[in-house]
Short mmCIF file of C-alpha atoms in Angstrom, two decimals:
data_model
loop_
_atom_site.label_atom_id
_atom_site.label_comp_id
_atom_site.label_asym_id
_atom_site.label_seq_id
_atom_site.Cartn_x
_atom_site.Cartn_y
_atom_site.Cartn_z
CA MET A 1 -3.76 28.95 158.58
CA LYS A 2 -5.01 25.58 157.31
CA ASN A 3 -6.29 27.09 154.09
CA ALA A 4 -3.52 29.67 153.63
CA PRO A 5 -1.85 29.44 150.20
CA LEU A 6 1.64 28.82 151.53
CA LYS A 7 4.33 27.19 149.43
CA LEU A 8 6.33 25.16 151.91
CA PRO A 9 9.92 24.29 150.93
CA GLU A 10 10.86 20.62 151.31
CA VAL A 11 13.34 19.77 154.07
CA ARG A 12 15.99 17.06 154.34
CA TRP A 13 18.65 16.14 156.90
CA VAL A 14 22.16 14.71 156.81
CA GLU A 15 21.85 13.96 160.56
CA PRO A 16 18.85 14.49 162.89
CA GLY A 17 17.75 18.10 162.61
CA ARG A 18 17.60 20.80 165.23
CA LEU A 19 16.19 23.82 163.45
CA THR A 20 14.03 21.42 161.43
CA SER A 21 13.01 19.17 164.32
CA GLY A 22 9.42 18.03 163.89
CA LEU A 23 9.18 18.83 160.19
CA ASP A 24 9.30 15.14 159.34
CA ARG A 25 5.83 14.94 160.93
CA HIS A 26 4.35 18.42 160.46
CA GLN A 27 4.09 20.64 157.41
CA ARG A 28 3.86 23.77 159.55
CA MET A 29 4.10 24.07 163.30
CA ASP A 30 1.66 26.44 164.96
CA LEU A 31 2.25 27.43 168.57
CA SER A 32 0.62 24.37 170.12
CA THR A 33 2.60 22.00 167.88
CA HIS A 34 5.78 23.99 168.45
CA THR A 35 5.47 23.69 172.23
CA ARG A 36 4.83 19.93 171.99
CA VAL A 37 7.90 19.35 169.81
CA ASN A 38 10.32 21.64 171.68
CA PRO A 39 11.12 21.82 175.41
CA PRO A 40 10.24 25.00 177.34
CA LEU A 41 12.22 28.08 176.40
CA PRO A 42 14.49 29.33 179.24
CA GLU A 43 14.63 32.99 180.25
CA PRO A 44 18.33 33.92 180.48
CA GLY A 45 19.34 37.36 181.63
CA ARG A 46 21.39 39.82 179.63
CA GLU A 47 24.87 38.55 180.51
CA ASP A 48 23.84 34.89 180.42
CA LEU A 49 22.46 35.24 176.91
CA LEU A 50 25.56 37.05 175.70
CA ALA A 51 27.79 34.42 177.30
CA LEU A 52 25.80 31.65 175.61
CA ALA A 53 26.15 33.30 172.20
CA GLU A 54 29.88 33.65 172.72
CA ALA A 55 30.28 30.06 173.95
CA VAL A 56 28.57 28.59 170.87
CA VAL A 57 30.37 31.06 168.55
CA LEU A 58 27.01 32.17 167.14
CA SER A 59 27.51 34.20 163.97
CA GLY A 60 25.20 35.77 161.46
CA ARG A 61 23.72 33.34 158.92
CA GLY A 62 22.72 35.87 156.30
CA GLY A 63 26.08 36.03 154.54
CA ALA A 64 28.49 38.26 156.45
CA GLY A 65 28.96 35.92 159.41
CA PHE A 66 29.39 38.72 161.98
CA PRO A 67 29.48 37.46 165.62
CA PHE A 68 26.10 37.85 167.30
CA ALA A 69 27.46 38.69 170.75
CA ARG A 70 29.72 41.45 169.43
CA LYS A 71 26.83 43.00 167.50
CA ALA A 72 24.54 42.77 170.53
CA ARG A 73 27.12 44.30 172.88
CA ALA A 74 27.57 47.23 170.52
CA ALA A 75 23.81 47.91 170.46
CA LEU A 76 23.58 47.56 174.24
CA ALA A 77 26.50 49.91 174.79
CA THR A 78 24.67 52.56 172.77
CA ALA A 79 21.44 51.86 174.66
CA ASP A 80 23.21 52.22 178.01
CA ARG A 81 24.98 55.41 176.98
CA THR A 82 21.87 57.11 175.57
CA GLY A 83 19.26 55.65 177.90
CA THR A 84 17.34 54.41 174.86
CA ALA A 85 15.83 50.92 174.60
CA PRO A 86 17.08 48.91 171.59
CA VAL A 87 15.00 47.53 168.74
CA VAL A 88 15.27 43.87 167.69
CA VAL A 89 14.94 43.20 163.95
CA VAL A 90 14.50 39.84 162.23
CA ASN A 91 15.77 40.06 158.65
CA GLY A 92 13.63 37.58 156.73
CA THR A 93 13.67 39.34 153.36
CA GLU A 94 15.89 36.77 151.58
CA GLY A 95 16.23 38.48 148.19
CA GLU A 96 18.71 35.81 147.06
CA PRO A 97 16.94 33.78 144.32
CA ALA A 98 19.03 30.68 145.05
CA SER A 99 18.13 30.63 148.77
CA ALA A 100 14.97 29.31 150.42
CA LYS A 101 16.10 28.56 153.99
CA ASP A 102 14.63 31.70 155.54
CA LYS A 103 11.38 31.23 153.63
CA MET A 104 11.26 27.70 155.03
CA LEU A 105 11.84 28.85 158.61
CA LEU A 106 9.22 31.59 158.46
CA ALA A 107 6.69 29.41 156.66
CA ARG A 108 7.12 26.16 158.58
CA VAL A 109 8.65 26.95 162.03
CA PRO A 110 7.95 30.66 162.60
CA HIS A 111 7.79 30.26 166.38
CA LEU A 112 11.38 29.02 166.53
CA VAL A 113 12.49 32.30 164.92
CA LEU A 114 10.23 34.31 167.22
CA ASP A 115 11.65 32.42 170.23
CA GLY A 116 15.12 33.75 169.45
CA ALA A 117 13.87 37.29 168.96
CA CYS A 118 11.90 37.13 172.20
CA LEU A 119 14.94 35.86 174.14
CA ALA A 120 16.92 38.92 173.06
CA ALA A 121 14.04 41.34 173.51
CA ALA A 122 13.41 40.18 177.07
CA ALA A 123 17.09 40.00 178.08
CA PHE A 124 17.96 43.35 176.52
CA ASN A 125 14.74 45.23 177.49
CA ALA A 126 13.94 45.95 173.85
CA GLU A 127 11.41 48.56 172.86
CA GLU A 128 10.07 46.62 169.89
CA ILE A 129 10.50 43.52 167.71
CA VAL A 130 10.24 44.01 163.94
CA ILE A 131 10.04 41.02 161.60
CA ALA A 132 10.85 42.07 158.02
CA VAL A 133 9.64 39.84 155.18
CA ALA A 134 9.61 40.11 151.41
CA ALA A 135 6.34 41.16 149.83
CA GLY A 136 4.58 38.13 148.36
CA SER A 137 6.70 35.63 150.30
CA PRO A 138 5.29 32.90 152.60
CA GLY A 139 6.39 34.92 155.62
CA GLU A 140 3.88 37.63 154.75
CA ILE A 141 1.12 35.16 155.68
CA SER A 142 2.81 32.89 158.21
CA VAL A 143 4.44 35.47 160.49
CA PRO A 144 1.34 37.60 161.26
CA ALA A 145 -0.54 34.38 162.03
CA ALA A 146 2.23 33.36 164.44
CA LEU A 147 2.29 36.81 166.05
CA ALA A 148 -1.41 36.47 166.85
CA GLU A 149 -0.83 33.17 168.68
CA ARG A 150 1.60 34.24 171.40
CA GLU A 151 2.58 36.90 173.89
CA PHE A 152 5.72 39.03 173.53
CA PRO A 153 7.95 40.88 175.99
CA CYS A 154 7.40 44.06 173.94
CA PRO A 155 5.32 45.14 170.93
CA ALA A 156 5.99 43.09 167.78
CA ARG A 157 5.03 43.75 164.16
CA THR A 158 5.67 42.61 160.62
CA VAL A 159 7.01 44.88 157.86
CA SER A 160 6.95 43.91 154.17
CA VAL A 161 9.58 45.26 151.80
CA PRO A 162 9.96 44.83 148.02
CA GLU A 163 11.44 41.49 146.98
CA ARG A 164 14.73 42.75 145.58
CA PHE A 165 18.29 41.58 146.05
CA VAL A 166 19.39 44.75 147.85
CA SER A 167 16.36 44.79 150.19
CA GLY A 168 18.12 42.45 152.59
CA GLU A 169 21.17 44.71 153.03
CA SER A 170 20.98 45.90 156.62
CA GLY A 171 21.05 49.62 155.85
CA ALA A 172 18.46 49.26 153.08
CA LEU A 173 16.18 47.20 155.31
CA ILE A 174 16.32 49.68 158.18
CA ARG A 175 15.53 52.49 155.76
CA GLY A 176 12.52 50.49 154.60
CA ILE A 177 11.33 49.94 158.17
CA ASN A 178 11.67 53.69 158.70
CA GLY A 179 9.46 54.37 155.69
CA LEU A 180 12.26 55.42 153.33
CA PRO A 181 13.23 53.91 149.95
CA VAL A 182 14.60 50.40 150.43
CA VAL A 183 18.13 51.03 149.15
CA PRO A 184 21.47 51.12 150.98
CA ALA A 185 22.19 54.40 152.72
CA PRO A 186 24.61 56.66 150.80
CA LEU A 187 26.71 57.00 153.96
CA LYS A 188 27.38 53.88 156.01
CA ALA A 189 26.03 53.93 159.55
CA ARG A 190 26.01 51.08 162.05
CA ALA A 191 22.58 49.90 163.17
CA ALA A 192 23.98 49.33 166.66
CA ASP A 193 24.84 53.03 166.96
CA GLY A 194 21.26 54.17 166.42
CA GLY A 195 20.91 57.58 164.84
CA SER A 196 20.52 57.49 161.06
CA GLY A 197 21.49 53.81 161.01
CA GLY A 198 18.83 52.55 163.42
CA VAL A 199 15.10 51.94 163.48
CA ARG A 200 13.54 55.25 164.55
CA ARG A 201 17.10 56.32 165.48
CA ARG A 202 17.22 53.67 168.24
CA PRO A 203 20.16 51.28 168.68
CA THR A 204 19.14 48.30 166.56
CA LEU A 205 20.09 44.63 166.79
CA LEU A 206 19.43 43.22 163.31
CA CYS A 207 20.07 39.55 162.52
CA ASN A 208 19.11 37.05 159.86
CA THR A 209 16.16 34.68 160.35
CA GLU A 210 18.35 31.60 160.83
CA THR A 211 20.52 33.43 163.38
CA TRP A 212 17.51 34.00 165.64
CA ALA A 213 16.42 30.37 165.23
CA GLN A 214 19.94 29.19 166.12
CA LEU A 215 19.85 31.35 169.28
CA ALA A 216 16.63 29.64 170.36
CA VAL A 217 18.13 26.18 169.74
CA ALA A 218 21.28 27.09 171.70
CA ALA A 219 19.22 28.39 174.63
CA ARG A 220 17.28 25.14 174.85
CA LEU A 221 20.30 22.84 174.45
CA GLY A 222 22.95 24.76 176.36
CA ALA A 223 26.45 25.44 175.11
CA ASP A 224 27.89 21.93 175.56
CA ALA A 225 25.05 20.06 173.87
CA TYR A 226 24.90 22.63 171.08
CA ALA A 227 28.61 22.06 170.37
CA ALA A 228 28.22 18.27 170.26
CA VAL A 229 28.01 18.50 166.46
CA GLY A 230 29.85 20.68 163.99
CA THR A 231 33.44 21.88 164.20
CA ALA A 232 35.29 23.30 167.19
CA ASP A 233 35.43 26.77 165.65
CA GLU A 234 31.91 26.65 164.20
CA PRO A 235 29.77 24.36 166.34
CA GLY A 236 26.19 23.41 165.56
CA THR A 237 24.36 22.95 162.30
CA ALA A 238 23.72 25.06 159.22
CA LEU A 239 20.84 25.33 156.80
CA LEU A 240 21.65 24.98 153.10
CA THR A 241 19.50 25.53 150.04
CA VAL A 242 20.38 22.96 147.40
CA ASN A 243 19.02 23.95 143.99
CA ARG A 244 18.03 21.24 141.52
CA PRO A 245 17.53 21.66 137.74
CA GLY A 246 13.84 21.47 136.87
CA ALA A 247 12.70 20.96 140.47
CA ASP A 248 12.05 23.00 143.60
CA PRO A 249 15.04 23.58 145.88
CA LEU A 250 15.65 21.51 148.97
CA VAL A 251 16.50 22.99 152.37
CA VAL A 252 19.03 20.68 154.03
CA GLU A 253 20.23 20.88 157.64
CA VAL A 254 23.79 19.61 158.14
CA PRO A 255 26.41 19.74 160.91
CA THR A 256 28.94 22.44 160.06
CA GLY A 257 32.05 20.97 158.48
CA THR A 258 30.10 18.32 156.55
CA GLN A 259 31.66 17.64 153.14
CA LEU A 260 29.80 19.02 150.16
CA GLY A 261 29.90 15.80 148.12
CA PRO A 262 27.62 13.71 150.36
CA VAL A 263 25.14 16.61 150.55
CA LEU A 264 24.95 16.75 146.75
CA GLU A 265 24.58 12.97 146.51
CA ALA A 266 21.78 13.00 149.08
CA CYS A 267 19.96 15.43 146.77
CA GLY A 268 20.64 13.36 143.65
CA LEU A 269 23.30 15.71 142.27
CA GLN A 270 26.92 15.64 141.13
CA PRO A 271 29.45 18.53 141.01
CA GLY A 272 29.07 18.76 137.20
CA THR A 273 31.17 21.52 135.67
CA GLY A 274 31.33 23.53 138.89
CA VAL A 275 29.52 24.21 142.15
CA LEU A 276 28.37 27.62 143.34
CA VAL A 277 28.45 27.93 147.13
CA GLY A 278 27.15 31.02 148.90
CA GLY A 279 24.66 32.18 146.28
CA TYR A 280 25.11 35.11 143.91
CA HIS A 281 27.50 36.83 146.31
CA GLY A 282 29.34 33.55 146.76
CA ALA A 283 32.03 31.78 144.79
CA TRP A 284 32.40 28.93 142.30
CA LEU A 285 34.35 25.81 143.19
CA HIS A 286 36.04 23.61 140.61
CA PRO A 287 34.68 20.03 140.53
CA SER A 288 38.11 18.72 141.54
CA VAL A 289 37.83 20.37 144.97
CA ALA A 290 34.05 20.68 145.39
CA PHE A 291 33.29 17.13 146.50
CA ASP A 292 35.55 17.21 149.56
CA ALA A 293 34.93 20.89 150.40
CA PRO A 294 33.97 21.30 154.09
CA LEU A 295 30.78 23.28 154.57
CA SER A 296 32.05 25.78 157.09
CA ARG A 297 33.14 29.38 156.72
CA ALA A 298 36.76 28.62 157.52
CA GLY A 299 36.85 25.48 155.37
CA LEU A 300 35.45 27.19 152.30
CA ALA A 301 37.60 30.29 152.80
CA ALA A 302 40.68 28.08 152.54
CA LEU A 303 39.47 27.07 149.06
CA GLY A 304 38.72 30.63 148.00
CA GLY A 305 35.00 30.19 148.61
CA THR A 306 32.44 31.43 151.09
CA LEU A 307 29.46 29.84 152.80
CA GLY A 308 27.47 33.07 152.54
CA ALA A 309 23.76 32.44 152.90
CA GLY A 310 24.25 28.70 152.28
CA ALA A 311 22.81 28.58 148.75
CA ILE A 312 24.29 25.84 146.55
CA VAL A 313 23.97 25.22 142.81
CA ALA A 314 25.76 22.35 141.05
CA LEU A 315 25.97 23.21 137.36
CA PRO A 316 25.22 20.18 135.14
CA ASP A 317 27.34 19.32 132.10
CA ASP A 318 24.60 20.05 129.55
CA THR A 319 24.37 23.84 130.00
CA CYS A 320 26.75 26.64 129.02
CA PRO A 321 28.54 27.89 132.15
CA LEU A 322 29.27 31.31 130.69
CA GLY A 323 25.73 31.76 129.44
CA GLU A 324 24.41 30.89 132.89
CA THR A 325 26.83 33.30 134.53
CA ALA A 326 25.99 36.07 132.08
CA ARG A 327 22.25 35.77 132.87
CA VAL A 328 22.91 36.29 136.55
CA ALA A 329 25.45 39.05 135.93
CA THR A 330 22.83 41.02 134.00
CA TRP A 331 20.28 40.52 136.76
CA LEU A 332 22.73 41.54 139.49
CA ALA A 333 23.62 44.69 137.58
CA THR A 334 19.96 45.73 137.42
CA GLU A 335 19.36 44.85 141.09
CA SER A 336 21.82 47.46 142.34
CA ALA A 337 20.74 50.75 143.87
CA GLY A 338 22.86 52.73 141.39
CA GLN A 339 24.25 55.00 144.09
CA CYS A 340 27.98 54.55 143.58
CA GLY A 341 30.46 54.13 140.76
CA PRO A 342 30.96 50.35 140.97
CA CYS A 343 27.21 49.73 140.63
CA LYS A 344 26.52 52.46 138.08
CA ARG A 345 29.38 51.63 135.73
CA GLY A 346 31.43 48.64 136.84
CA LEU A 347 28.70 46.01 137.15
CA PRO A 348 26.84 46.91 133.91
CA GLU A 349 30.12 46.94 131.96
CA ALA A 350 31.08 43.56 133.37
CA ALA A 351 27.61 42.13 132.64
CA GLU A 352 27.78 43.36 129.05
CA ALA A 353 31.25 41.86 128.60
CA LEU A 354 30.04 38.51 129.98
CA ALA A 355 27.02 38.52 127.65
CA THR A 356 29.25 39.28 124.68
CA LEU A 357 31.64 36.52 125.71
CA ALA A 358 28.81 34.01 126.10
CA ALA A 359 27.64 34.89 122.60
CA GLY A 360 31.12 34.13 121.21
CA ALA A 361 31.69 37.70 120.07
CA ALA A 362 34.16 39.03 122.65
CA GLU A 363 37.74 40.09 122.17
CA PRO A 364 40.38 39.20 124.79
CA SER A 365 40.75 42.89 125.55
CA ALA A 366 37.06 43.11 126.47
CA LEU A 367 37.45 40.23 128.91
CA GLU A 368 40.45 41.87 130.55
CA GLY A 369 38.46 45.09 130.78
CA ALA A 370 35.71 43.21 132.61
CA ARG A 371 38.25 41.78 135.03
CA ARG A 372 39.62 45.25 135.73
CA ALA A 373 36.13 46.67 136.26
CA LEU A 374 35.29 43.90 138.72
CA GLY A 375 38.59 44.29 140.53
CA ALA A 376 37.95 48.00 140.92
CA ALA A 377 34.41 47.32 142.16
CA GLN A 378 35.67 45.41 145.17
CA ALA A 379 35.77 47.43 148.40
CA GLY A 380 34.69 50.53 146.52
CA GLY A 381 30.90 50.49 146.94
CA ALA A 382 28.46 51.89 149.48
CA CYS A 383 27.45 48.31 150.37
CA SER A 384 28.67 44.77 149.73
CA HIS A 385 26.77 44.29 146.46
CA PRO A 386 29.70 45.13 144.15
CA ASP A 387 32.10 43.00 146.23
CA GLY A 388 29.85 39.95 146.24
CA THR A 389 29.02 40.26 142.55
CA ALA A 390 32.69 40.61 141.67
CA ARG A 391 33.54 37.45 143.64
CA PHE A 392 30.76 35.52 141.88
CA LEU A 393 31.91 36.60 138.39
CA LEU A 394 35.68 36.44 138.88
CA THR A 395 35.56 32.92 140.31
CA ALA A 396 33.33 31.89 137.39
CA LEU A 397 35.95 33.11 134.92
CA ASP A 398 38.60 31.07 136.76
CA VAL A 399 36.63 27.85 137.25
CA PHE A 400 35.25 27.90 133.70
CA SER A 401 38.52 28.98 132.10
CA GLU A 402 38.34 26.26 129.43
CA ASP A 403 34.93 27.52 128.38
CA VAL A 404 36.24 31.08 128.33
CA ASP A 405 38.96 29.98 125.90
CA ALA A 406 36.42 28.15 123.74
CA HIS A 407 34.22 31.23 123.52
CA LEU A 408 37.16 33.51 122.76
CA SER A 409 38.64 31.31 120.07
CA GLY A 410 35.49 30.23 118.27
CA PRO A 411 31.70 30.03 118.37
CA GLY A 412 31.67 28.76 121.95
CA CYS A 413 31.14 25.52 123.83
CA GLY A 414 28.15 24.43 121.75
CA ARG A 415 25.88 23.94 124.78
CA PRO A 416 22.58 25.77 125.20
CA VAL A 417 21.78 27.96 128.18
CA ARG A 418 19.19 26.01 130.14
CA GLY A 419 18.58 28.55 132.88
CA VAL A 420 19.78 26.32 135.71
CA LEU A 421 20.80 29.25 137.91
CA PRO A 422 17.48 30.41 139.41
CA LEU A 423 16.25 33.94 138.76
CA PRO A 424 12.92 35.66 139.46
CA HIS A 425 10.31 34.88 136.83
CA ALA A 426 9.33 38.50 136.20
CA GLU A 427 11.26 39.92 133.27
CA GLY A 428 13.07 43.17 133.98
CA ALA A 429 12.72 46.36 131.98
CA ARG A 430 14.95 46.58 128.91
CA LEU A 431 15.80 48.82 126.00
CA THR A 432 15.87 47.39 122.51
CA VAL A 433 17.47 48.93 119.42
CA ASP A 434 15.82 48.63 116.03
CA TRP A 435 18.81 48.34 113.68
CA SER A 436 16.66 49.05 110.64
CA ARG A 437 16.00 52.54 112.05
CA CYS A 438 19.23 53.37 113.93
CA THR A 439 21.41 55.84 112.03
CA GLY A 440 24.15 56.27 114.60
CA HIS A 441 23.31 59.75 115.88
CA GLY A 442 24.75 58.84 119.30
CA LEU A 443 22.31 61.05 121.22
CA CYS A 444 21.17 58.06 123.28
CA ALA A 445 24.64 57.70 124.81
CA VAL A 446 24.53 61.36 125.86
CA LEU A 447 21.07 61.09 127.42
CA ALA A 448 21.62 57.69 129.07
CA PRO A 449 25.39 57.25 129.55
CA ASP A 450 24.93 54.50 132.13
CA LEU A 451 22.94 52.45 129.62
CA MET A 452 24.03 53.13 126.06
CA ARG A 453 27.57 52.44 124.90
CA LEU A 454 28.68 53.21 121.36
CA GLY A 455 31.05 51.22 119.20
CA PRO A 456 33.83 52.70 117.04
CA HIS A 457 31.34 53.66 114.31
CA GLY A 458 28.90 55.43 116.63
CA TYR A 459 26.28 52.70 116.87
CA PRO A 460 25.12 51.05 120.15
CA THR A 461 27.20 48.01 121.04
CA SER A 462 24.17 45.97 122.20
CA ARG A 463 20.74 45.38 120.76
CA THR A 464 19.09 44.62 124.14
CA ILE A 465 20.06 46.58 127.26
CA PRO A 466 18.68 45.69 130.72
CA VAL A 467 17.36 48.67 132.68
CA ALA A 468 17.52 48.95 136.48
CA PRO A 469 14.75 50.87 138.29
CA TRP A 470 17.10 53.80 138.91
CA GLN A 471 17.87 53.98 135.17
CA GLU A 472 14.30 54.20 133.87
CA HIS A 473 14.23 58.01 133.80
CA ASP A 474 17.26 58.19 131.51
CA ALA A 475 15.91 55.29 129.46
CA CYS A 476 12.69 57.21 128.81
CA ARG A 477 14.69 60.29 127.75
CA ALA A 478 16.67 58.22 125.27
CA VAL A 479 13.49 56.70 123.82
CA ASN A 480 11.62 60.00 123.58
CA GLN A 481 14.46 61.98 122.02
CA CYS A 482 15.95 59.44 119.61
CA PRO A 483 15.83 61.25 116.22
CA ALA A 484 15.33 57.97 114.37
CA LEU A 485 12.76 56.52 116.79
CA ALA A 486 14.98 53.44 116.95
CA ILE A 487 14.77 52.68 120.70
CA ARG A 488 11.95 50.99 122.61
CA LEU A 489 11.50 50.55 126.38
CA HIS A 490 9.87 47.31 127.50
CA ARG A 491 8.58 47.56 131.05
CA ARG A 492 8.83 44.98 133.82
CA GLY A 493 6.24 42.28 134.01
#
């Protein structure tokens, strides 16, 4: 591992770290270093481990915040009823571009994550441990090396899935582990129930990387010591990814309930024009409330926000907020699976409206149409992607309301779009329209209705249209059958 080309995220602390203990002295902790830094791992039984998780109020750290003990009990109830051993899954895919905490854990302290998975596998008599990582991520190198260093209570393996935003959705990930396309299942099925929702139809306990690491920390400390920091309702610490313009993100460990302002200051940042908390399924906070916002799920919920996966972006004053939001809206629309109405129509329409608004060419009616589309997208999709995207965009329109007015009433705010909100470097596929050739036949809108929208005179409303993977077939039809040869498809890369 000494010569492995790992990119190791930098770590900081507001108070002495737990999950990050030892990283002030070691870049990456192999098994021997891990055992020197951490005390021996206990071996609690089934009920003891469940009681510990309940006592420390351990919840999922991937975004949804579902209680670990409740999820585990559901999987165990299925296992007991069917006589089938459960499968333990570590979700380390982290398709959120603004988040690096799981990459940090898998790259720098992989054995802490594996400790948590092994605790559950041993206590629950699991059939297998599966660690899912994103293709090309540090975990693809670090985790197999860690697996080779230690013994496990059951077979353990690594699975790589495409690095896409929807790959981390639980149903999509389980489909990927089962060898199916990595997209959310058309019909929702609980992993804990096994069947079509589980790994090889077994009851499945799937948790985020940080969740498993937190379980290992709690087992070593015990419930009382674990709850010595944090809030009464959400004891312990949390990992945050603080994004910085023009620099790599920082992973910061803080006690839950810590105010956001001191965390930003410790990273050399100010709230700017607004702060995004929770990543691209999170919510924007106005600068007037951001500084004192408590970094806990309950504290942020009271402000209309969400902790989500803990990704934070403070938007500086020298970039256009609407332009930044529009970039991400377009990306989120193309990252969907395209399996339900909100993703096929609602998100692309909203992204197009945001792009038009950022360009200073939108009418108030178009903005209201985008709001309606996003409102309809909430709670109407096959997964949480439309809901999270709607929250991200609707809170942006509220927090940046002055900029919205400036873009509606004139040429805009006058600031460039600096690309502060992080996105993958690879450019997505897109259609472009050659206006010198287009004669307004309108056939493209018939062949690719989810892509091409026509204005009142029969011409496409946009010159550049992003294309999601599920839209490429229709995009090719529109290109090949355009009578004027006015459309071009530019592939990803």
